[in-house]
Amino acid sequence: MYDITIIGAGVSGSSLAYELSKYDVSVCVLEAENDVAVKTTKANSAILHAGYDPLPGSLNAKLNVEGSVLAKEICSKLDVPRNQIGSLVVAFSEEDLEMVQTLYERGVKNKVPDIQILTKEETLAKEPNLNPDIYGALYAPSAAVVNPWEYTIAMAEVAIQNGVTFSFNQKVKDIQKVGDHFEIKTDKETIESEYIINAAGVNAGEIHELVSEPTFKTIPCRGEYYLLDLEETDTVKHIVFQCPTKVGKGILVAPTTHGNIIVGPNAENIPDEWVNTGKDVANTATGLKGVAEGAKKSVPTINLANSIRNFSGVRANTDREDFIIEQVMPQFYDVAGIKSPGLTAAPANSLYLIELMKQDGLVLDKKNDYVDERKRIHFNQASIEEKQQLISENPDYGRIICRCENITEADIRESLHQTLPAKSVEGVKRRTIAGMGRCQGGFCGPRVVEIIADELNISPLEVDLDRWNSHILVSQSKEVL
């Protein structure tokens, strides 16, 4: 029997596992997919928000600002790419300027550091490519961009090295309270656990209703994006937002940690029955047109013809405005409705829940042998001397497989054996960024399939693109095999 079982291995579940692994308790994470960060955490704006947008006094506001500080510490400790480039909320009218003033006042109340309102001239000095018709902007220097996949994988790996069990392809079908513990029935087995934390993202409502009457309604919301080639790298240097609306923070134009420019998202509520069908992450001509028009309003010269990929993500919105981090019944907790800024707030959300559980009687003792660090080899960022040393130790570092991002055969083979190993082509991409560049895997993809098959001693026909059983190849041909 486990002391605590977490359902869901997105950034919320993985962050909880990371924090709980500091204590002398047995923890299991159940994930319906074959990897961490496969759903909501996989596709978002990759922003660590400063915290001026949430309403003062809300859980969202408190945990956003605290999470921003914690994320900086965690990324530094766990060797996760994070760039603190600051954000601008641009005003296009007198009415927008009033909203900028409102956001500034919220930021001050939320204790966001160093925010200021810039004039038109000050704003354009920071971002010369912005629309010259702007009225000014709110500047928040603490905002940052992060690699959300690497961030989640890093926290999960530290949790694993400190004893947490991650169990994948486990779809929870039923939960029953039996005496002083729960029996969790998945499509594979029955797991006993004293406590349960429901961090199942867009499926959190379903998990909640296995033990209780509904207290919130999930409203899945699709957001569509453009990812632009490195030719657009100099388009903006900061995260550029427009004034927020009721449905979101508006269309942003921002650099990623890898130097690309990301543009989006829109916000479209989708039917419940679309979740996990592929329709929930589809792109539409209408949606992308709206995103493009929004981006050009901020940056008229942006060249969306340099798009190398369009994608969509699904936000786990609910009919409640704030995050839902609360006890449902003794020993069962929801971490639900974690919409934006959920990526930022995740570590603070975890600490908040752990304190809540302690107040409800959970006794936690710190481990004496806890190891809170993680280092990786970044060949593509190494100096010439460092690369020569790596190649002398392992000739596979001398074979570049992904030419867009300079990812080597050794990087790919290593990703299949790290603490939380890749299990698919997209899993390799999430760990090494192979396939993230201009060709989007068009050239390196077949070699990545070959390497996975060779390293795992399986047939190329068994290699998955992403989720379990999503085979890339359907039959042999002399051209491929």
XYZ file of C-alpha atoms in Angstrom:
481
model
C 0.000 0.000 0.000
C 1.191 3.510 -0.811
C 0.864 6.380 1.615
C -0.092 8.817 -1.161
C -1.184 8.301 -4.773
C -1.230 11.177 -7.242
C -3.474 10.783 -10.291
C -2.006 12.696 -13.254
C 1.608 13.358 -14.308
C 1.395 16.808 -15.812
C 3.256 19.692 -14.240
C 0.868 19.691 -11.240
C 1.252 15.975 -10.498
C 4.990 15.926 -11.153
C 5.528 18.989 -8.963
C 3.580 17.329 -6.155
C 5.682 14.185 -6.550
C 8.848 16.310 -6.405
C 7.806 18.060 -3.186
C 6.428 14.925 -1.496
C 9.615 13.001 -2.331
C 11.364 15.208 0.242
C 9.420 13.374 2.970
C 9.604 9.854 4.354
C 6.407 8.615 2.684
C 5.714 6.172 -0.152
C 4.277 7.960 -3.196
C 2.889 6.611 -6.466
C 1.930 8.652 -9.555
C -0.638 7.111 -11.905
C -0.722 8.479 -15.460
C -3.122 7.419 -18.195
C -0.567 8.180 -20.931
C 2.931 6.751 -21.493
C 4.927 9.767 -20.300
C 4.755 12.917 -18.205
C 3.656 16.237 -19.739
C 1.676 14.657 -22.570
C -1.545 16.699 -22.377
C -2.059 20.272 -21.068
C 1.583 20.618 -19.999
C 2.713 19.638 -23.488
C 1.153 22.556 -25.365
C 0.967 26.003 -23.789
C 2.671 29.396 -23.984
C 5.651 28.256 -21.849
C 5.451 31.437 -19.770
C 6.322 31.904 -16.102
C 3.929 34.774 -15.412
C 4.841 37.660 -13.113
C 1.454 37.635 -11.332
C -0.256 41.002 -12.027
C -3.255 39.509 -13.808
C -5.041 37.442 -11.070
C -7.451 39.236 -8.759
C -5.768 40.225 -5.470
C -6.774 37.941 -2.605
C -7.364 34.951 -4.860
C -5.483 31.692 -4.514
C -4.471 32.166 -8.123
C -2.740 35.484 -7.336
C -0.944 34.253 -4.206
C 0.344 31.047 -5.805
C 1.288 32.720 -9.113
C 3.730 35.109 -7.448
C 5.103 32.478 -5.055
C 5.380 29.959 -7.888
C 7.369 32.382 -10.033
C 10.029 32.628 -7.304
C 10.064 28.873 -6.676
C 10.286 28.060 -10.395
C 13.425 30.177 -10.672
C 15.059 28.190 -7.854
C 13.942 24.822 -9.214
C 15.110 25.527 -12.774
C 18.512 26.558 -11.447
C 18.864 23.461 -9.263
C 17.569 20.987 -11.848
C 19.358 22.339 -14.933
C 16.176 23.430 -16.760
C 16.280 26.135 -19.469
C 14.652 29.364 -18.198
C 15.124 32.883 -19.528
C 13.939 35.860 -17.475
C 13.181 38.269 -20.312
C 10.314 40.262 -18.781
C 6.847 40.938 -20.188
C 4.983 43.881 -21.690
C 1.201 44.293 -21.707
C 0.635 46.698 -24.565
C -2.177 49.262 -24.700
C -3.764 50.163 -28.040
C -6.279 52.739 -26.758
C -7.174 54.959 -23.825
C -9.439 52.162 -22.586
C -6.490 49.737 -22.712
C -4.430 52.204 -20.711
C -7.064 52.042 -17.984
C -6.682 48.250 -17.983
C -2.889 48.611 -17.810
C -3.355 50.841 -14.752
C -5.687 48.217 -13.228
C -3.123 45.472 -13.863
C -0.402 47.614 -12.307
C -2.491 48.123 -9.161
C -3.261 44.400 -9.002
C 0.444 43.671 -9.399
C 1.357 45.969 -6.537
C -1.242 44.303 -4.301
C -0.040 40.859 -5.403
C 3.558 41.905 -4.565
C 4.917 41.488 -8.096
C 8.466 42.934 -8.011
C 9.578 45.990 -9.994
C 6.547 46.445 -12.262
C 6.122 49.824 -13.939
C 3.979 51.566 -16.519
C 5.922 52.670 -19.596
C 5.095 55.486 -21.980
C 4.745 54.833 -25.685
C 8.317 56.000 -26.262
C 9.730 53.886 -23.430
C 7.877 50.836 -24.718
C 9.071 51.270 -28.301
C 12.617 51.732 -27.045
C 12.426 48.249 -25.552
C 10.596 46.726 -28.524
C 11.137 48.715 -31.756
C 9.059 46.303 -33.866
C 5.847 46.942 -31.947
C 2.912 48.718 -33.569
C 3.867 52.445 -33.570
C 0.257 53.312 -32.693
C 0.497 51.871 -29.153
C -0.283 54.080 -26.147
C 2.101 52.505 -23.612
C 2.579 49.266 -21.680
C 2.896 47.539 -18.316
C 6.428 46.182 -17.851
C 7.079 43.213 -15.532
C 10.777 42.255 -15.460
C 10.246 39.094 -13.376
C 8.320 37.285 -16.145
C 10.246 34.468 -17.815
C 10.008 31.721 -20.397
C 10.741 28.080 -19.630
C 10.838 24.736 -21.403
C 7.678 23.238 -19.839
C 8.516 19.679 -20.852
C 12.008 19.767 -19.428
C 10.688 21.462 -16.284
C 8.156 18.679 -15.676
C 10.545 15.854 -16.587
C 13.188 17.304 -14.254
C 10.861 17.406 -11.244
C 9.614 13.880 -12.017
C 13.176 12.562 -12.312
C 14.229 14.010 -8.961
C 11.093 12.499 -7.430
C 11.997 9.100 -8.907
C 15.591 9.230 -7.687
C 14.164 9.917 -4.223
C 11.850 6.906 -4.310
C 8.582 7.950 -5.994
C 7.007 5.378 -8.337
C 5.625 6.616 -11.684
C 3.259 4.116 -13.320
C 2.168 4.867 -16.907
C -0.684 3.686 -19.154
C -2.873 3.429 -16.051
C -6.401 4.674 -16.650
C -8.299 5.002 -13.366
C -11.692 3.345 -13.644
C -12.970 3.222 -10.062
C -12.093 4.372 -6.547
C -13.568 2.845 -3.391
C -12.958 3.702 0.253
C -12.241 0.449 2.105
C -11.682 0.896 5.819
C -8.886 3.404 6.359
C -7.626 3.448 2.773
C -8.690 3.612 -0.880
C -8.682 0.934 -3.554
C -7.919 2.463 -6.951
C -8.919 0.237 -9.867
C -7.180 0.944 -13.172
C -7.503 -0.916 -16.440
C -4.450 -2.947 -15.326
C -4.552 -3.501 -11.582
C -5.882 -2.475 -8.181
C -3.710 -0.144 -6.099
C -4.169 0.565 -2.394
C -3.392 4.013 -1.035
C -4.055 5.868 2.190
C -4.349 9.269 0.491
C -5.283 10.321 -3.061
C -4.499 13.595 -4.841
C -6.523 14.228 -7.986
C -4.328 16.172 -10.432
C -5.856 14.770 -13.614
C -6.134 18.027 -15.578
C -9.082 18.077 -17.983
C -10.117 14.698 -16.535
C -10.100 15.922 -12.912
C -13.893 16.218 -12.859
C -14.274 12.556 -13.817
C -11.872 11.437 -11.069
C -13.617 13.678 -8.522
C -16.995 12.168 -9.351
C -15.703 8.660 -8.615
C -15.815 9.560 -4.910
C -18.184 12.518 -4.578
C -20.983 14.545 -6.093
C -19.715 17.148 -8.603
C -18.630 20.501 -7.147
C -17.273 21.994 -10.369
C -17.757 21.618 -14.104
C -14.758 21.282 -16.404
C -14.897 23.585 -19.426
C -12.070 22.447 -21.735
C -10.746 25.356 -23.762
C -8.611 25.047 -26.893
C -5.817 27.499 -27.729
C -4.060 27.519 -31.112
C -0.471 28.605 -31.785
C 2.138 29.364 -34.427
C 5.799 28.472 -33.825
C 8.133 30.499 -36.044
C 11.537 29.710 -37.524
C 14.736 31.153 -36.062
C 14.678 33.737 -38.873
C 12.094 35.553 -36.736
C 14.242 35.431 -33.583
C 14.779 39.185 -33.453
C 11.082 40.012 -33.820
C 10.672 40.657 -30.066
C 12.943 40.295 -27.037
C 10.221 40.354 -24.360
C 6.954 38.488 -23.833
C 4.453 40.788 -25.544
C 0.855 40.501 -24.335
C -2.260 42.410 -25.267
C -4.727 43.478 -22.588
C -6.503 40.441 -21.110
C -10.168 39.645 -21.627
C -12.621 37.386 -19.798
C -11.448 34.383 -21.843
C -7.718 34.759 -21.437
C -4.553 36.807 -21.593
C -4.948 37.531 -25.295
C -2.624 36.843 -28.220
C 1.038 36.931 -27.202
C 4.220 37.150 -29.243
C 7.215 35.856 -27.317
C 10.622 34.195 -27.652
C 10.974 30.585 -26.498
C 13.938 29.247 -24.556
C 15.257 27.891 -27.864
C 15.102 31.211 -29.722
C 11.975 30.603 -31.787
C 9.022 32.990 -31.624
C 5.712 31.601 -30.346
C 2.433 33.299 -31.305
C -0.976 32.633 -29.756
C -3.268 31.439 -28.330
C -6.912 32.029 -29.105
C -9.533 30.645 -26.708
C -12.360 28.360 -27.824
C -14.451 26.289 -25.449
C -14.840 22.795 -26.868
C -17.363 20.006 -26.171
C -16.461 17.535 -23.416
C -16.719 14.681 -25.886
C -13.796 16.087 -27.898
C -11.314 15.597 -25.033
C -8.700 12.938 -25.868
C -10.116 12.400 -29.388
C -7.689 14.552 -31.348
C -10.365 17.167 -32.096
C -9.382 18.876 -28.864
C -5.920 19.684 -30.239
C -6.832 20.293 -33.877
C -5.969 23.516 -35.676
C -8.595 25.382 -37.674
C -8.300 27.899 -40.486
C -10.604 30.271 -38.630
C -8.706 29.957 -35.380
C -5.283 30.462 -36.938
C -6.549 33.454 -38.930
C -7.652 35.085 -35.688
C -4.306 34.353 -34.026
C -2.426 35.828 -37.008
C -4.551 38.995 -36.985
C -3.965 39.402 -33.253
C -0.217 38.984 -33.608
C -0.003 41.530 -36.427
C -1.871 44.033 -34.292
C 1.051 43.895 -31.818
C 3.879 43.366 -34.309
C 2.789 44.412 -37.835
C 5.999 43.208 -39.478
C 5.913 39.688 -38.063
C 6.215 37.159 -40.898
C 3.891 34.265 -40.159
C 4.976 32.616 -43.410
C 8.019 31.587 -41.357
C 5.808 29.262 -39.322
C 7.413 25.851 -38.859
C 4.562 24.366 -36.834
C 1.010 25.006 -35.722
C -0.343 23.280 -32.648
C -3.114 23.482 -30.063
C -3.318 22.965 -26.340
C -6.281 22.383 -24.034
C -6.715 24.378 -20.837
C -8.407 22.684 -17.871
C -10.804 25.570 -17.203
C -13.772 25.106 -14.885
C -16.879 27.057 -13.940
C -14.989 28.319 -10.860
C -12.742 31.352 -11.286
C -9.981 30.283 -8.922
C -7.731 27.242 -8.657
C -9.444 24.330 -6.896
C -7.024 22.990 -4.273
C -9.108 21.504 -1.509
C -10.182 18.436 0.421
C -13.087 16.552 -1.160
C -13.424 14.008 1.637
C -11.025 12.776 4.325
C -7.775 11.641 2.630
C -8.871 12.741 -0.875
C -7.870 16.109 -2.418
C -8.527 17.930 -5.691
C -5.894 19.937 -7.535
C -8.221 20.961 -10.352
C -9.051 23.910 -12.589
C -5.330 24.633 -12.914
C -5.582 26.956 -15.880
C -3.101 29.756 -16.627
C -0.888 30.530 -14.690
C -0.828 26.872 -13.658
C 2.635 26.242 -15.102
C 4.000 29.107 -13.008
C 2.075 28.278 -9.860
C 2.705 24.511 -9.844
C 5.419 24.400 -7.139
C 3.514 26.851 -4.924
C 0.305 24.863 -5.489
C 2.144 21.774 -4.242
C 3.392 23.453 -1.073
C -0.088 24.887 -0.425
C -1.677 21.431 -0.728
C 0.941 19.775 1.465
C 0.279 22.341 4.203
C -3.454 21.702 3.804
C -2.881 17.964 4.206
C -0.761 18.555 7.315
C -3.525 20.693 8.825
C -5.904 17.800 8.135
C -3.671 15.413 10.115
C -1.090 14.044 7.667
C 2.246 13.615 9.443
C 5.292 14.216 7.223
C 8.915 13.807 8.297
C 11.747 15.145 6.124
C 14.178 12.614 4.628
C 17.788 12.787 5.735
C 19.203 11.509 2.423
C 17.143 13.573 -0.027
C 19.033 14.552 -3.215
C 17.716 17.726 -4.853
C 19.803 18.060 -7.986
C 19.942 16.963 -11.605
C 22.550 17.589 -14.285
C 22.449 16.885 -18.001
C 24.932 17.086 -20.849
C 23.979 19.863 -23.306
C 26.230 19.036 -26.267
C 24.659 21.666 -28.514
C 25.549 24.390 -25.981
C 29.038 23.131 -25.134
C 32.322 24.820 -26.090
C 34.553 23.323 -28.783
C 36.862 21.936 -26.108
C 33.962 20.377 -24.200
C 32.602 18.828 -27.395
C 35.998 17.345 -28.246
C 36.200 15.823 -24.776
C 32.693 14.343 -25.033
C 33.445 12.868 -28.476
C 36.690 11.333 -27.228
C 34.751 9.632 -24.438
C 31.782 8.593 -26.626
C 32.076 8.696 -30.445
C 28.249 8.849 -30.714
C 28.590 12.537 -29.778
C 30.387 12.971 -33.092
C 27.320 12.016 -35.119
C 24.799 14.842 -35.501
C 21.310 13.428 -36.070
C 19.157 16.576 -35.758
C 21.026 19.164 -37.833
C 18.581 21.966 -37.044
C 19.290 21.775 -33.291
C 22.688 19.991 -33.305
C 21.432 16.962 -31.396
C 23.725 13.937 -31.503
C 23.191 10.202 -31.571
C 24.570 10.048 -28.029
C 21.962 12.596 -26.843
C 19.182 10.449 -28.308
C 20.505 7.150 -26.971
C 21.003 8.717 -23.519
C 17.396 9.978 -23.479
C 16.208 6.364 -23.759
C 17.969 5.431 -20.516
C 17.772 8.506 -18.300
C 15.950 8.334 -14.966
C 12.613 8.910 -16.717
C 13.377 7.450 -20.145
C 11.784 8.464 -23.436
C 9.444 5.872 -24.902
C 8.568 7.460 -28.253
C 9.828 9.839 -30.936
C 8.012 12.734 -29.234
C 9.412 11.560 -25.894
C 12.914 11.866 -27.363
C 11.978 15.317 -28.652
C 10.779 16.426 -25.222
C 14.095 15.399 -23.678
C 16.610 16.384 -26.379
C 14.716 18.857 -28.669
C 15.567 16.634 -31.670
C 12.935 17.563 -34.267
C 12.223 20.994 -32.788
C 13.932 22.924 -35.581
C 13.090 24.167 -39.046
C 12.555 20.733 -40.605
C 10.394 19.605 -37.640
C 11.874 16.119 -37.819
C 11.518 15.806 -41.575
C 15.164 14.803 -41.931
C 16.100 13.425 -38.513
C 12.799 11.654 -37.763
C 13.628 8.391 -39.615
C 17.064 8.233 -37.936
C 15.471 8.792 -34.529
C 13.126 5.859 -35.224
C 16.099 3.677 -36.187
C 18.041 4.626 -33.061
C 15.056 3.963 -30.763
C 14.528 0.558 -32.372
C 18.235 -0.310 -32.123
C 18.720 0.930 -28.572
C 15.561 -0.731 -27.216
C 16.027 -3.848 -29.372
C 12.560 -3.601 -30.883
C 11.256 -3.522 -34.443
C 10.864 -0.082 -36.043
C 7.245 -1.115 -36.507
C 6.894 -1.001 -32.711
C 8.214 2.563 -32.327
C 5.510 5.018 -31.255
C 5.229 8.587 -32.443
C 3.930 9.794 -29.054
C 1.195 8.118 -27.036
C 1.175 4.380 -26.444
C 0.421 2.341 -29.586
C 0.741 5.355 -31.919
C 3.006 3.427 -34.296
C 4.662 5.486 -37.036
C 5.251 2.632 -39.458
C 2.568 0.172 -40.489
C 4.524 -2.307 -42.616
C 7.956 -3.066 -43.977
C 9.243 -1.682 -47.254
C 12.709 -2.000 -48.720
C 13.038 1.795 -48.717
C 12.588 2.049 -44.974
C 14.010 -1.171 -43.511
